mmCIF file of C-alpha atoms in Angstrom:
data_model
loop_
_atom_site.group_PDB
_atom_site.id
_atom_site.type_symbol
_atom_site.label_atom_id
_atom_site.label_comp_id
_atom_site.label_asym_id
_atom_site.label_seq_id
_atom_site.Cartn_x
_atom_site.Cartn_y
_atom_site.Cartn_z
ATOM 1 C CA MET A 351 0.000 0.000 0.000
ATOM 2 C CA ASN A 352 1.517 3.314 -1.105
ATOM 3 C CA PHE A 353 0.659 6.979 -0.727
ATOM 4 C CA ALA A 354 1.693 9.481 -3.405
ATOM 5 C CA PRO A 355 0.845 13.192 -3.036
ATOM 6 C CA ARG A 356 0.405 15.435 -6.063
ATOM 7 C CA ILE A 357 3.443 17.695 -6.381
ATOM 8 C CA PRO A 358 3.143 20.571 -8.882
ATOM 9 C CA PHE A 359 6.318 21.522 -10.777
ATOM 10 C CA ALA A 360 6.625 24.704 -8.696
ATOM 11 C CA ASN A 361 6.831 22.662 -5.470
ATOM 12 C CA ARG A 362 9.302 20.034 -6.704
ATOM 13 C CA SER A 363 12.386 21.662 -5.181
ATOM 14 C CA ASP A 364 10.811 21.992 -1.737
ATOM 15 C CA TYR A 365 9.682 18.357 -1.849
ATOM 16 C CA GLU A 366 13.094 17.059 -2.914
ATOM 17 C CA VAL A 367 14.822 19.041 -0.144
ATOM 18 C CA LYS A 368 12.700 17.227 2.440
ATOM 19 C CA HIS A 369 12.278 13.752 0.901
ATOM 20 C CA GLY A 370 14.892 13.260 -1.793
ATOM 21 C CA GLN A 371 14.926 13.385 -5.565
ATOM 22 C CA ILE A 372 11.853 12.307 -7.570
ATOM 23 C CA LYS A 373 12.711 9.361 -9.828
ATOM 24 C CA GLN A 374 11.522 7.433 -12.835
ATOM 25 C CA LEU A 375 12.503 4.283 -14.733
ATOM 26 C CA ASN A 376 14.502 4.591 -17.943
ATOM 27 C CA PRO A 377 14.121 2.174 -20.914
ATOM 28 C CA GLN A 378 16.599 -0.180 -19.223
ATOM 29 C CA ASN A 379 14.334 -0.264 -16.134
ATOM 30 C CA GLN A 380 16.883 1.662 -14.077
ATOM 31 C CA LEU A 381 15.856 4.325 -11.569
ATOM 32 C CA VAL A 382 16.995 7.772 -12.720
ATOM 33 C CA ILE A 383 16.132 11.374 -11.850
ATOM 34 C CA ARG A 384 12.673 12.313 -13.085
ATOM 35 C CA ALA A 385 12.547 14.587 -16.087
ATOM 36 C CA ASP A 386 10.683 17.880 -15.777
ATOM 37 C CA ALA A 387 6.883 17.636 -15.903
ATOM 38 C CA ALA A 388 3.876 19.758 -14.971
ATOM 39 C CA GLU A 389 3.261 17.644 -11.876
ATOM 40 C CA TYR A 390 4.442 14.504 -10.118
ATOM 41 C CA PHE A 391 3.013 11.714 -7.944
ATOM 42 C CA PRO A 392 6.061 10.394 -6.030
ATOM 43 C CA VAL A 393 5.618 7.526 -3.558
ATOM 44 C CA LEU A 394 6.020 9.143 -0.144
ATOM 45 C CA TYR A 395 4.895 6.337 2.165
ATOM 46 C CA SER A 396 4.857 2.589 1.545
ATOM 47 C CA ILE A 397 3.557 -0.338 3.598
ATOM 48 C CA PRO A 398 4.925 -3.587 2.149
ATOM 49 C CA TRP A 399 2.788 -6.719 2.171
ATOM 50 C CA ARG A 400 5.734 -8.906 3.140
ATOM 51 C CA TYR A 401 8.752 -7.955 5.209
ATOM 52 C CA ASN A 402 11.025 -8.750 2.267
ATOM 53 C CA THR A 403 9.055 -6.766 -0.346
ATOM 54 C CA PRO A 404 11.292 -3.993 -1.717
ATOM 55 C CA ILE A 405 10.248 -0.377 -1.214
ATOM 56 C CA ILE A 406 10.913 2.311 -3.820
ATOM 57 C CA LEU A 407 10.274 5.767 -2.405
ATOM 58 C CA ASN A 408 9.985 8.920 -4.541
ATOM 59 C CA TYR A 409 9.151 6.868 -7.653
ATOM 60 C CA ASP A 410 6.769 8.997 -9.739
ATOM 61 C CA VAL A 411 3.868 6.673 -10.605
ATOM 62 C CA SER A 412 2.673 9.100 -13.306
ATOM 63 C CA SER A 413 5.933 8.711 -15.264
ATOM 64 C CA GLU A 414 4.729 5.529 -17.007
ATOM 65 C CA PRO A 415 1.944 5.588 -19.682
ATOM 66 C CA GLU A 416 -0.343 2.812 -18.321
ATOM 67 C CA ARG A 417 -0.217 4.205 -14.801
ATOM 68 C CA LEU A 418 -0.744 7.773 -16.026
ATOM 69 C CA ALA A 419 -3.840 6.737 -18.032
ATOM 70 C CA ALA A 420 -5.418 5.168 -14.932
ATOM 71 C CA ILE A 421 -4.543 8.225 -12.801
ATOM 72 C CA THR A 422 -6.058 10.580 -15.393
ATOM 73 C CA LYS A 423 -9.264 8.540 -15.402
ATOM 74 C CA ALA A 424 -9.411 8.563 -11.593
ATOM 75 C CA ARG A 425 -9.076 12.371 -11.560
ATOM 76 C CA LYS A 426 -11.809 12.688 -14.175
ATOM 77 C CA THR A 427 -14.325 10.288 -12.608
ATOM 78 C CA ARG A 428 -13.289 10.681 -8.935
ATOM 79 C CA ASN A 429 -13.655 6.909 -8.665
ATOM 80 C CA ILE A 430 -11.321 3.971 -8.184
ATOM 81 C CA THR A 431 -9.405 2.983 -11.315
ATOM 82 C CA ILE A 432 -7.231 -0.020 -12.157
ATOM 83 C CA THR A 433 -4.328 -0.365 -14.554
ATOM 84 C CA PRO A 434 -3.984 -3.199 -17.068
ATOM 85 C CA ARG A 435 -1.284 -5.763 -16.303
ATOM 86 C CA ILE A 436 2.002 -3.936 -15.794
ATOM 87 C CA ALA A 437 5.517 -4.816 -14.690
ATOM 88 C CA LEU A 438 6.005 -3.996 -11.014
ATOM 89 C CA ALA A 439 8.443 -1.152 -10.424
ATOM 90 C CA TYR A 440 10.380 -2.961 -7.697
ATOM 91 C CA ASP A 441 10.634 -6.250 -9.671
ATOM 92 C CA HIS A 442 10.133 -6.219 -13.433
ATOM 93 C CA THR A 443 10.043 -10.004 -13.560
ATOM 94 C CA LYS A 444 6.695 -9.933 -11.792
ATOM 95 C CA GLY A 445 3.420 -8.793 -13.273
ATOM 96 C CA GLY A 446 0.768 -6.957 -11.341
ATOM 97 C CA ILE A 447 -1.874 -4.276 -11.291
ATOM 98 C CA SER A 448 -2.153 -0.941 -9.526
ATOM 99 C CA VAL A 449 -5.387 0.256 -7.961
ATOM 100 C CA TYR A 450 -5.725 4.025 -7.528
ATOM 101 C CA PHE A 451 -7.911 5.673 -4.894
ATOM 102 C CA PRO A 452 -8.047 9.453 -5.528
ATOM 103 C CA PHE A 453 -7.591 11.517 -2.346
ATOM 104 C CA TYR A 454 -9.036 15.039 -1.857
ATOM 105 C CA MET A 455 -8.369 17.578 0.891
ATOM 106 C CA ASN A 456 -11.301 19.626 -0.387
ATOM 107 C CA ASN A 457 -14.129 18.413 -2.614
ATOM 108 C CA PHE A 458 -13.880 21.510 -4.769
ATOM 109 C CA ASP A 459 -10.126 21.304 -5.333
ATOM 110 C CA ASP A 460 -8.098 19.129 -7.655
ATOM 111 C CA ILE A 461 -6.835 15.763 -6.485
ATOM 112 C CA SER A 462 -4.500 15.976 -3.493
ATOM 113 C CA GLY A 463 -2.899 12.594 -3.918
ATOM 114 C CA LEU A 464 -3.358 8.889 -4.463
ATOM 115 C CA VAL A 465 -3.684 5.877 -2.212
ATOM 116 C CA ILE A 466 -2.249 3.045 -4.302
ATOM 117 C CA GLY A 467 -2.782 -0.686 -3.914
ATOM 118 C CA ILE A 468 -0.134 -2.882 -5.551
ATOM 119 C CA TYR A 469 -1.054 -6.494 -6.392
ATOM 120 C CA GLU A 470 1.306 -9.230 -7.523
ATOM 121 C CA ILE A 471 -1.391 -10.647 -9.762
ATOM 122 C CA ASP A 472 0.232 -14.013 -10.527
ATOM 123 C CA ASP A 473 0.811 -14.914 -6.869
ATOM 124 C CA THR A 474 -2.622 -13.599 -5.918
ATOM 125 C CA ILE A 475 -4.542 -15.648 -8.493
ATOM 126 C CA ARG A 476 -2.455 -18.761 -7.887
ATOM 127 C CA SER A 477 -3.306 -18.495 -4.202
ATOM 128 C CA VAL A 478 -7.012 -18.005 -4.876
ATOM 129 C CA ALA A 479 -7.198 -20.829 -7.454
ATOM 130 C CA LYS A 480 -4.904 -23.233 -5.607
ATOM 131 C CA ASN A 481 -7.253 -26.231 -5.720
ATOM 132 C CA PHE A 482 -8.261 -25.502 -9.295
ATOM 133 C CA ASN A 483 -4.641 -25.313 -10.376
ATOM 134 C CA ASP A 484 -4.093 -28.840 -9.097
ATOM 135 C CA LYS A 485 -6.334 -30.263 -11.827
ATOM 136 C CA PRO A 486 -4.135 -31.521 -14.694
ATOM 137 C CA GLY A 487 -4.984 -30.560 -18.234
ATOM 138 C CA ILE A 488 -7.226 -27.673 -17.250
ATOM 139 C CA GLY A 489 -6.252 -24.036 -17.547
ATOM 140 C CA PHE A 490 -7.753 -20.600 -17.628
ATOM 141 C CA ASP A 491 -6.875 -17.168 -18.953
ATOM 142 C CA ILE A 492 -7.898 -13.708 -17.798
ATOM 143 C CA ILE A 493 -7.964 -10.889 -20.343
ATOM 144 C CA ASP A 494 -8.554 -7.187 -19.798
ATOM 145 C CA THR A 495 -11.108 -6.557 -22.556
ATOM 146 C CA GLU A 496 -10.702 -2.764 -22.384
ATOM 147 C CA SER A 497 -7.056 -2.881 -23.419
ATOM 148 C CA ASN A 498 -7.246 -6.408 -24.892
ATOM 149 C CA THR A 499 -4.208 -7.380 -22.849
ATOM 150 C CA PRO A 500 -3.656 -10.568 -20.819
ATOM 151 C CA ILE A 501 -3.933 -10.425 -17.037
ATOM 152 C CA TYR A 502 -3.110 -14.032 -16.203
ATOM 153 C CA SER A 503 -2.603 -17.404 -17.879
ATOM 154 C CA LYS A 504 -2.332 -20.646 -15.933
ATOM 155 C CA ASN A 505 -0.571 -22.577 -18.665
ATOM 156 C CA ASP A 506 0.653 -20.952 -21.874
ATOM 157 C CA SER A 507 1.346 -24.354 -23.454
ATOM 158 C CA ILE A 508 -2.295 -25.436 -23.352
ATOM 159 C CA ILE A 509 -3.897 -25.199 -26.793
ATOM 160 C CA TRP A 510 -7.325 -23.631 -27.130
ATOM 161 C CA HIS A 511 -10.000 -25.770 -28.740
ATOM 162 C CA SER A 512 -13.566 -25.383 -29.962
ATOM 163 C CA ALA A 513 -15.642 -22.842 -28.056
ATOM 164 C CA ASN A 514 -18.053 -25.681 -27.269
ATOM 165 C CA PHE A 515 -15.461 -26.937 -24.773
ATOM 166 C CA ASN A 516 -14.557 -23.508 -23.373
ATOM 167 C CA LYS A 517 -16.396 -21.622 -20.676
ATOM 168 C CA GLN A 518 -16.288 -17.843 -20.464
ATOM 169 C CA ALA A 519 -17.480 -15.351 -17.877
ATOM 170 C CA ASN A 520 -17.063 -11.577 -17.563
ATOM 171 C CA TYR A 521 -16.567 -9.734 -14.294
ATOM 172 C CA LEU A 522 -16.263 -6.027 -13.534
ATOM 173 C CA ILE A 523 -13.052 -5.492 -11.546
ATOM 174 C CA GLY A 524 -13.078 -1.891 -10.399
ATOM 175 C CA ASP A 525 -13.592 0.095 -13.587
ATOM 176 C CA ARG A 526 -12.348 -2.623 -15.958
ATOM 177 C CA ASN A 527 -13.938 -5.728 -17.462
ATOM 178 C CA TRP A 528 -12.033 -8.986 -17.081
ATOM 179 C CA GLN A 529 -12.945 -11.966 -19.217
ATOM 180 C CA PHE A 530 -12.237 -15.387 -17.698
ATOM 181 C CA THR A 531 -11.877 -18.325 -20.103
ATOM 182 C CA CYS A 532 -11.533 -21.899 -18.863
ATOM 183 C CA TYR A 533 -10.193 -24.435 -21.372
ATOM 184 C CA SER A 534 -8.577 -27.854 -21.588
ATOM 185 C CA SER A 535 -5.359 -29.387 -22.851
ATOM 186 C CA LYS A 536 -5.261 -31.714 -25.848
ATOM 187 C CA GLU A 537 -5.327 -34.784 -23.597
ATOM 188 C CA ALA A 538 -8.123 -33.437 -21.425
ATOM 189 C CA TYR A 539 -10.001 -32.328 -24.531
ATOM 190 C CA ASN A 540 -9.798 -35.793 -26.110
ATOM 191 C CA ARG A 541 -10.750 -37.435 -22.828
ATOM 192 C CA SER A 542 -13.745 -35.135 -22.436
ATOM 193 C CA VAL A 543 -14.886 -35.713 -26.032
ATOM 194 C CA SER A 544 -14.516 -39.478 -25.637
ATOM 195 C CA ILE A 545 -16.566 -39.476 -22.446
ATOM 196 C CA LYS A 546 -19.264 -37.386 -24.102
ATOM 197 C CA LEU A 547 -19.356 -39.696 -27.130
ATOM 198 C CA PHE A 548 -19.533 -42.850 -25.006
ATOM 199 C CA LYS A 549 -22.286 -41.337 -22.867
ATOM 200 C CA ALA A 550 -24.176 -40.250 -25.976
ATOM 201 C CA ARG A 551 -23.764 -43.691 -27.544
ATOM 202 C CA TYR A 552 -24.947 -45.426 -24.371
ATOM 203 C CA LYS A 553 -27.896 -43.061 -24.087
ATOM 204 C CA PHE A 554 -28.743 -43.569 -27.765
ATOM 205 C CA THR A 555 -28.589 -47.349 -27.352
ATOM 206 C CA GLU A 556 -30.738 -47.162 -24.245
ATOM 207 C CA GLN A 557 -33.255 -44.923 -26.009
ATOM 208 C CA ALA A 558 -33.252 -47.228 -29.054
ATOM 209 C CA VAL A 559 -34.094 -50.205 -26.836
ATOM 210 C CA LYS A 560 -36.873 -48.244 -25.139
ATOM 211 C CA LEU A 561 -38.125 -47.047 -28.529
ATOM 212 C CA GLY A 562 -38.154 -50.614 -29.840
ATOM 213 C CA ARG A 563 -40.154 -51.739 -26.838
ATOM 214 C CA THR A 564 -42.515 -48.805 -27.243
ATOM 215 C CA GLN A 565 -42.991 -49.518 -30.947
ATOM 216 C CA SER A 566 -43.728 -53.173 -30.208
ATOM 217 C CA LEU A 567 -46.201 -52.138 -27.532
ATOM 218 C CA LEU A 568 -47.828 -49.614 -29.877
ATOM 219 C CA LYS A 569 -48.122 -52.245 -32.600
ATOM 220 C CA ALA A 570 -49.744 -54.627 -30.129
ATOM 221 C CA ILE A 571 -52.106 -51.920 -28.868
ATOM 222 C CA THR A 572 -52.939 -50.900 -32.444
ATOM 223 C CA ALA A 573 -53.657 -54.501 -33.422
ATOM 224 C CA ASP A 574 -55.824 -55.017 -30.327
ATOM 225 C CA SER A 575 -57.675 -51.740 -30.912
ATOM 226 C CA LYS A 576 -58.281 -52.612 -34.571
ATOM 227 C CA ALA A 577 -59.621 -56.038 -33.585
ATOM 228 C CA VAL A 578 -61.958 -54.446 -31.029
ATOM 229 C CA LEU A 579 -63.216 -51.884 -33.555
ATOM 230 C CA GLU A 580 -63.865 -54.514 -36.187
ATOM 231 C CA ALA A 581 -65.690 -56.659 -33.610
ATOM 232 C CA ILE A 582 -68.198 -53.872 -32.929
ATOM 233 C CA ALA A 583 -71.327 -54.657 -34.944
ATOM 234 C CA ASP A 584 -72.419 -51.043 -35.427
ATOM 235 C CA PRO A 585 -70.724 -48.628 -37.831
ATOM 236 C CA LEU A 586 -68.259 -46.359 -35.993
ATOM 237 C CA PHE A 587 -66.415 -43.101 -36.736
ATOM 238 C CA ALA A 588 -63.644 -41.458 -34.655
ATOM 239 C CA LEU A 589 -63.524 -37.628 -34.643
ATOM 240 C CA ASN A 590 -60.899 -35.035 -33.726
ATOM 241 C CA ALA A 591 -61.546 -31.711 -31.978
ATOM 242 C CA LYS A 592 -62.602 -30.083 -35.280
ATOM 243 C CA GLY A 593 -65.184 -32.762 -36.023
ATOM 244 C CA GLU A 594 -63.030 -34.289 -38.766
ATOM 245 C CA ILE A 595 -63.148 -38.062 -39.256
ATOM 246 C CA VAL A 596 -59.828 -39.650 -38.344
ATOM 247 C CA GLY A 597 -60.884 -43.299 -38.380
ATOM 248 C CA ALA A 598 -63.710 -45.718 -39.201
ATOM 249 C CA ASN A 599 -64.375 -49.430 -38.813
ATOM 250 C CA LYS A 600 -65.209 -51.801 -41.647
ATOM 251 C CA HIS A 601 -68.976 -51.669 -41.003
ATOM 252 C CA ALA A 602 -69.023 -47.863 -41.354
ATOM 253 C CA LEU A 603 -67.100 -48.052 -44.631
ATOM 254 C CA THR A 604 -69.397 -50.760 -46.026
ATOM 255 C CA LEU A 605 -72.567 -48.886 -45.065
ATOM 256 C CA THR A 606 -71.465 -45.488 -46.455
ATOM 257 C CA GLY A 607 -69.598 -46.796 -49.505
ATOM 258 C CA TYR A 608 -66.291 -45.064 -48.745
ATOM 259 C CA SER A 609 -62.839 -46.668 -48.869
ATOM 260 C CA PRO A 610 -60.276 -46.413 -46.038
ATOM 261 C CA GLU A 611 -58.166 -44.061 -48.191
ATOM 262 C CA GLU A 612 -61.101 -41.672 -48.601
ATOM 263 C CA ILE A 613 -61.676 -41.409 -44.850
ATOM 264 C CA LYS A 614 -58.418 -40.361 -43.247
ATOM 265 C CA VAL A 615 -56.866 -37.341 -41.584
ATOM 266 C CA ALA A 616 -55.299 -36.018 -44.790
ATOM 267 C CA ASN A 617 -58.694 -35.660 -46.488
ATOM 268 C CA LYS A 618 -60.214 -33.911 -43.449
ATOM 269 C CA MET A 619 -63.697 -35.270 -44.155
ATOM 270 C CA HIS A 620 -66.062 -33.606 -41.694
ATOM 271 C CA ILE A 621 -68.756 -35.506 -39.812
ATOM 272 C CA ASN A 622 -71.331 -33.112 -41.316
ATOM 273 C CA THR A 623 -70.519 -34.695 -44.677
ATOM 274 C CA LEU A 624 -71.933 -38.030 -43.513
ATOM 275 C CA LEU A 625 -74.377 -37.375 -40.666
ATOM 276 C CA ILE A 626 -77.073 -34.704 -40.841
ATOM 277 C CA PRO A 627 -79.104 -34.028 -37.665
ATOM 278 C CA VAL A 628 -82.891 -34.236 -37.770
ATOM 279 C CA ALA A 629 -84.897 -31.617 -35.825
ATOM 280 C CA GLU A 630 -85.806 -32.801 -32.339
ATOM 281 C CA THR A 631 -89.446 -31.772 -32.912
ATOM 282 C CA PRO A 632 -89.983 -32.449 -36.624
ATOM 283 C CA THR A 633 -92.856 -30.892 -38.497
ATOM 284 C CA GLU A 634 -95.514 -33.131 -40.029
ATOM 285 C CA GLU A 635 -94.055 -32.557 -43.485
ATOM 286 C CA ARG A 636 -90.584 -33.571 -42.324
ATOM 287 C CA ASN A 637 -92.054 -36.515 -40.430
ATOM 288 C CA ASN A 638 -93.777 -37.689 -43.612
ATOM 289 C CA ASN A 639 -90.796 -36.889 -45.871
ATOM 290 C CA PRO A 640 -87.664 -37.199 -43.726
ATOM 291 C CA LEU A 641 -85.303 -37.372 -46.690
ATOM 292 C CA ASN A 642 -86.297 -33.989 -48.125
ATOM 293 C CA GLY A 643 -85.539 -30.440 -46.958
ATOM 294 C CA ASP A 644 -82.610 -28.453 -45.515
ATOM 295 C CA TYR A 645 -81.077 -29.368 -42.167
ATOM 296 C CA GLN A 646 -78.719 -27.588 -39.781
ATOM 297 C CA LEU A 647 -75.168 -28.864 -39.228
ATOM 298 C CA ILE A 648 -73.896 -30.705 -36.175
ATOM 299 C CA GLU A 649 -72.111 -28.383 -33.754
ATOM 300 C CA VAL A 650 -68.583 -29.499 -32.806
ATOM 301 C CA PRO A 651 -67.630 -30.830 -30.306
ATOM 302 C CA VAL A 652 -70.845 -32.832 -30.355
ATOM 303 C CA ARG A 653 -72.937 -33.078 -27.210
ATOM 304 C CA PRO A 654 -72.813 -36.700 -25.987
ATOM 305 C CA GLY A 655 -75.929 -38.843 -26.332
ATOM 306 C CA MET A 656 -78.343 -40.420 -28.810
ATOM 307 C CA ARG A 657 -79.978 -38.460 -31.632
ATOM 308 C CA ASP A 658 -81.763 -39.040 -34.931
ATOM 309 C CA VAL A 659 -79.740 -38.240 -38.037
ATOM 310 C CA LEU A 660 -79.817 -38.689 -41.772
ATOM 311 C CA ALA A 661 -76.770 -40.613 -43.005
ATOM 312 C CA LYS A 662 -75.439 -39.727 -46.435
ATOM 313 C CA LYS A 663 -73.723 -42.335 -48.572
ATOM 314 C CA LYS A 664 -70.947 -41.704 -51.061
ATOM 315 C CA ASP A 665 -73.446 -41.880 -53.954
ATOM 316 C CA GLY A 666 -75.550 -39.129 -52.341
ATOM 317 C CA THR A 667 -78.461 -41.263 -51.140
ATOM 318 C CA LEU A 668 -79.788 -40.718 -47.621
ATOM 319 C CA PHE A 669 -81.083 -43.104 -45.011
ATOM 320 C CA GLU A 670 -82.421 -42.592 -41.530
ATOM 321 C CA ALA A 671 -80.120 -43.518 -38.665
ATOM 322 C CA GLU A 672 -79.686 -43.247 -34.920
ATOM 323 C CA ALA A 673 -76.284 -41.875 -33.820
ATOM 324 C CA ASN A 674 -74.795 -42.232 -30.348
ATOM 325 C CA PHE A 675 -71.989 -39.750 -29.576
ATOM 326 C CA SER A 676 -69.547 -40.609 -26.775
ATOM 327 C CA GLN A 677 -68.066 -38.285 -24.178
ATOM 328 C CA PRO A 678 -65.028 -36.472 -25.655
ATOM 329 C CA VAL A 679 -61.647 -37.658 -24.363
ATOM 330 C CA VAL A 680 -59.268 -34.734 -23.776
ATOM 331 C CA GLU A 681 -55.681 -35.423 -22.624
ATOM 332 C CA LYS A 682 -53.221 -32.514 -23.064
ATOM 333 C CA ASN A 683 -53.094 -32.012 -26.874
ATOM 334 C CA TYR A 684 -55.003 -35.220 -27.572
ATOM 335 C CA PHE A 685 -58.750 -35.174 -28.355
ATOM 336 C CA THR A 686 -61.063 -37.872 -29.641
ATOM 337 C CA GLN A 687 -64.776 -38.553 -29.778
ATOM 338 C CA VAL A 688 -66.484 -41.668 -31.094
ATOM 339 C CA VAL A 689 -69.892 -41.906 -32.794
ATOM 340 C CA MET A 690 -71.699 -45.175 -33.498
ATOM 341 C CA PHE A 691 -74.756 -45.219 -35.752
ATOM 342 C CA ARG A 692 -77.150 -47.750 -37.271
ATOM 343 C CA ASP A 693 -79.623 -47.788 -40.145
ATOM 344 C CA VAL A 694 -83.156 -47.426 -38.711
ATOM 345 C CA SER A 695 -84.980 -46.769 -42.003
ATOM 346 C CA PHE A 696 -87.102 -49.949 -41.679
ATOM 347 C CA LYS A 697 -87.905 -49.133 -38.058
ATOM 348 C CA LYS A 698 -88.916 -45.581 -38.923
ATOM 349 C CA GLU A 699 -91.053 -46.791 -41.870
ATOM 350 C CA ASN A 700 -92.885 -49.167 -39.527
ATOM 351 C CA GLU A 701 -93.382 -46.368 -36.992
ATOM 352 C CA ARG A 702 -94.847 -44.118 -39.685
ATOM 353 C CA ALA A 703 -97.063 -46.971 -40.951
ATOM 354 C CA VAL A 704 -98.376 -47.515 -37.420
ATOM 355 C CA MET A 705 -98.984 -43.785 -37.027
ATOM 356 C CA ASP A 706 -100.804 -43.681 -40.397
ATOM 357 C CA ALA A 707 -102.981 -46.694 -39.416
ATOM 358 C CA LYS A 708 -103.797 -45.096 -36.068
ATOM 359 C CA ARG A 709 -104.719 -41.859 -37.781
ATOM 360 C CA ASP A 710 -106.972 -43.746 -40.249
ATOM 361 C CA ALA A 711 -108.593 -45.638 -37.355
ATOM 362 C CA ASP A 712 -109.162 -42.399 -35.462
ATOM 363 C CA LEU A 713 -110.772 -40.835 -38.530
ATOM 364 C CA ALA A 714 -112.985 -43.905 -39.068
ATOM 365 C CA ASN A 715 -114.004 -43.925 -35.419
ATOM 366 C CA GLN A 716 -114.787 -40.220 -35.578
ATOM 367 C CA SER A 717 -116.916 -40.734 -38.722
ATOM 368 C CA LYS A 718 -118.770 -43.611 -37.029
ATOM 369 C CA THR A 719 -119.470 -41.492 -33.980
ATOM 370 C CA GLU A 720 -120.769 -38.636 -36.101
ATOM 371 C CA PHE A 721 -123.004 -41.045 -38.082
ATOM 372 C CA LEU A 722 -124.514 -42.565 -34.915
ATOM 373 C CA PHE A 723 -125.076 -39.126 -33.483
ATOM 374 C CA PHE A 724 -126.913 -38.144 -36.663
ATOM 375 C CA LEU A 725 -129.169 -41.259 -36.511
ATOM 376 C CA CYS A 726 -130.018 -40.640 -32.876
ATOM 377 C CA HIS A 727 -130.923 -37.076 -33.673
ATOM 378 C CA GLU A 728 -133.242 -38.143 -36.475
#
C-alpha cells in the first residue's frame, strides 16, 4: 500500500529538499532522476505486504503511460481505477496491477494525492485458485477486454480448442472488465470428447431399446384396438376436436360406400358430410318426408348422447339412422370422440305406418261417432 501526493512543478524543489529526488525508470528499467513535468506523484509512504518486499520511495507513478492513463481517469471520474497488467516497479520479472484511490483535501479542489494498492497478480490468483490449479490438463486465462491485454494465464502451453469446450465469464473489476476463459489441454479435450461420445452412444442405445419396446407395444395396442373396432357390430367413426373423421371401422365403410383411403386425416372429411341431424321436434311434413328439406349442421364438439340423423352415402343417397356420440376424451393435446350409428330406415317406416294406421282408425271412429249421433238425432 503506497501513498503518493500530487506535487506541482513549482513545489518540486521543496519536496526534494525534504524527501529526496523524484525518480523514474529509464528504458533499461533503471531508476533515474525524473525529467521535468507539470506535476508529479512520487511515492512518499509505503507499507509492504511482506517484510522482504522492496520499497521504492519517490518513484513517480505518473511517469509511465499505463499508470498515467489510470490516474487521469481517476481524476476525471473521482472513482477507483485499475491499470492493465504492468511490470512492477520494484521487480520487473513480476506482473501486477495498480489500484488508484483518488484523495481530496477539499471536494472543490483538484486531487490531493493517491492511495495506491499494488497487487502481484500471478501470486494472488495462484493463491485463490490453488485447488483448481491442481487439476491436470485444465487451464484458464484472464484478459482485460478494455485494453485487450492478458492479465493471467495458468498454462501458456495449453492449446485452445472449440468454443463448445470452453467456458467464459465476464466480471467487472473496479472500472475494468475482465474476461475469464476456462479451457482444456489436448489430452483433457480428447478425454472429455470421448466421455461425451460414449455417454451419448450409451444413451442412444438405451433410447433405441426403449423405442423398440414402445414400438412393439404400440403395434400390439394398435392390433388389439383394430380387432376391437372390427368386432363392434355397429358402424363407428372417430372424430378429432374439429369434427373431422380420423378413423372408421369396416362396417361404417361398407354402409357409407367409402374406402379407407377416402376417410383419413389427410382428407379432413367432416362428420357433417356423412351425418345430418334431424330436428328434435320435426314438423308433419318432415315426419312424412324425412329425406327432403334443408337441415342444420352438427355443432362441434358434439354433445354426448343419442340423436336421430340422416346418413349420407358416397353416392348421395340418404337413409335414416340413430347416432350415439360418446363423451369427448381430452388429454393434453389429444382429443377424440367416437360416434356409433345404425340404419333405422325400416324401423322408422314401420313407426310411420303404425302412425298412419292409427290416424286412419281415429278418422274412421270419428266418422262412425258422427253417423250414430246423426241417426239418434233423427
